[in-house]
Coordinates of C-alpha atoms and ligand atoms in Angstrom, one line a residue:
X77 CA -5.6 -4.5 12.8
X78 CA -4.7 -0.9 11.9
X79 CA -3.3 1.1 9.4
X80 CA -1.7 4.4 10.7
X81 CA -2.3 7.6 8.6
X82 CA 1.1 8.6 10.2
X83 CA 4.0 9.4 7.7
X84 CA 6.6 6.4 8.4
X85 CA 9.4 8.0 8.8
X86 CA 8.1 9.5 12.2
X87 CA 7.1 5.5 13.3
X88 CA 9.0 3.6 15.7
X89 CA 10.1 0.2 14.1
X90 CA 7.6 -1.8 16.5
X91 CA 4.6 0.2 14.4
X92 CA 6.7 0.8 11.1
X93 CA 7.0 -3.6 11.1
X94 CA 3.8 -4.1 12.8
X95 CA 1.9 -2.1 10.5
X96 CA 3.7 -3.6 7.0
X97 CA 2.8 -6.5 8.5
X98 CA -0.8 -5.5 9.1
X99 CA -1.3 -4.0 5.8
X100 CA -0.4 -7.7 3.9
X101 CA -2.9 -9.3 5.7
X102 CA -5.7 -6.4 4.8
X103 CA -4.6 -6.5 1.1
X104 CA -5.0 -10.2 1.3
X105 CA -8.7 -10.3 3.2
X106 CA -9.5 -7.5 0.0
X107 CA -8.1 -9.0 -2.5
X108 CA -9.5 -12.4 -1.8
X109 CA -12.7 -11.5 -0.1
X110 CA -12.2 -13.5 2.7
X111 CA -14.9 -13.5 5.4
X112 CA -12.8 -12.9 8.3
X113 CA -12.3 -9.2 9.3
X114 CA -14.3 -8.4 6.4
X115 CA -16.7 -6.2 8.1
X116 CA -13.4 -4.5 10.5
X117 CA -13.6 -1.1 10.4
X118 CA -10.1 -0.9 8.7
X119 CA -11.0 -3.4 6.1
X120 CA -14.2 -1.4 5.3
X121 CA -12.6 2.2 4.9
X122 CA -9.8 0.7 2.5
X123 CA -12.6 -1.5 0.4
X124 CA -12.1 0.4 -3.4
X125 CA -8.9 1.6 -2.8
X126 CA -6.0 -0.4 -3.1
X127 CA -4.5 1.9 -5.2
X128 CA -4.0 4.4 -2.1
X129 CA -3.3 1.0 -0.3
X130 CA -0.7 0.1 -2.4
X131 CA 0.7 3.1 -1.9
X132 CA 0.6 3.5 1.5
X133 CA 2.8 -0.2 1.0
X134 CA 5.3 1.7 -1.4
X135 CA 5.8 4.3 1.8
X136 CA 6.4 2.0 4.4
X137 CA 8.8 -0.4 2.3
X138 CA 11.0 3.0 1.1
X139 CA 11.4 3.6 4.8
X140 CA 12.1 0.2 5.9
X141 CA 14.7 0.0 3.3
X142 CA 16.3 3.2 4.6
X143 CA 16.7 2.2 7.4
X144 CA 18.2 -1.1 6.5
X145 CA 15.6 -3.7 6.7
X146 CA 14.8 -6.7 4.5
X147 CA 11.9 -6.3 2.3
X148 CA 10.7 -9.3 -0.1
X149 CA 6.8 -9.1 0.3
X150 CA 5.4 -7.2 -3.2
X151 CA 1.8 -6.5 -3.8
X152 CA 0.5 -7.3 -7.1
X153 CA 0.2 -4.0 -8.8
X154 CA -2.4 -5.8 -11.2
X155 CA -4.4 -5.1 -7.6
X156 CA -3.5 -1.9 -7.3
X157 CA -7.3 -0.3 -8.4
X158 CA -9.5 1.9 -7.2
X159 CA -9.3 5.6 -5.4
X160 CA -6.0 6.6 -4.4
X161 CA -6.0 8.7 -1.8
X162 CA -7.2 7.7 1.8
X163 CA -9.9 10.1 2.9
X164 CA -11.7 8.1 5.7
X165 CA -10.5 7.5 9.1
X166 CA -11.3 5.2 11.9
X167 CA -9.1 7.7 14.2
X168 CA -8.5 10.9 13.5
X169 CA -4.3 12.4 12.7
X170 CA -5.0 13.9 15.8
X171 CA -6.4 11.0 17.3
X172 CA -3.4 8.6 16.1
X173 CA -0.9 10.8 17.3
X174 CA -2.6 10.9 20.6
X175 CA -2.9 7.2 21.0
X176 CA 0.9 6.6 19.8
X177 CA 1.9 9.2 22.5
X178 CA -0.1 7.4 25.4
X179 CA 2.2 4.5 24.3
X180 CA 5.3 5.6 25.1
X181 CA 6.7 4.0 22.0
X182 CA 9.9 5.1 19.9
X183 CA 7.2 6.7 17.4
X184 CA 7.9 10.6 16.8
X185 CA 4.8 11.8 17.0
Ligands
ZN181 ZN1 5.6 -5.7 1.9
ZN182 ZN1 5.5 3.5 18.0

């Protein structure tokens, strides 16, 4: 389970999907403290800041839709509390783009 710190528009649409995917699933374990992955290291860095996580959402859903994919997955804004900017990492940017470039993905990194 991760959540890039990589603008979207420079992912690949296996990791643009993958993570929008990924990031309903963490908003759901925080939302409704669910046990499972509840001590991830993604879940824990994103714990008190839905707001930034809804926002990351926003981001990945305005370039989904430019680029012509189906979107009908909202997050409760009611949610939406908490510190809005991410300022914890479990990988470095530089890490990230690293990793993404060892894939050999579509991701412009
Ligand atoms: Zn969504
Ligand atoms: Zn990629």
């Amino acid at each position: 389970m991760r959540i890039w710190d990589i603008p979207p528009e420079k992912m690949c649409r296996q990791h643009l999907l993958g993570e929008h995917r990924e990031l309903h699933a963490l908003w759901s374990i925080i939302i409704n403290d669910k046990k499972a992955y509840a001590h991830h290291p993604e879940t824990l860095r994103w714990k008190g800041k839905l707001k930034a996580l809804y926002l990351r959402h926003e981001a990945l859903v305005k370039e989904m839709t430019e680029r012509g994919y189906k979107h009908h997955t909202s997050l409760d804004p009611a949610f939406a509390t908490g510190k809005a900017v991410q300022d914890e990492f479990v990988n470095t940017y530089e890490e990230q783009v690293r990793i993404l470039k060892e894939k050999g993905c579509g991701c412009r990194v």
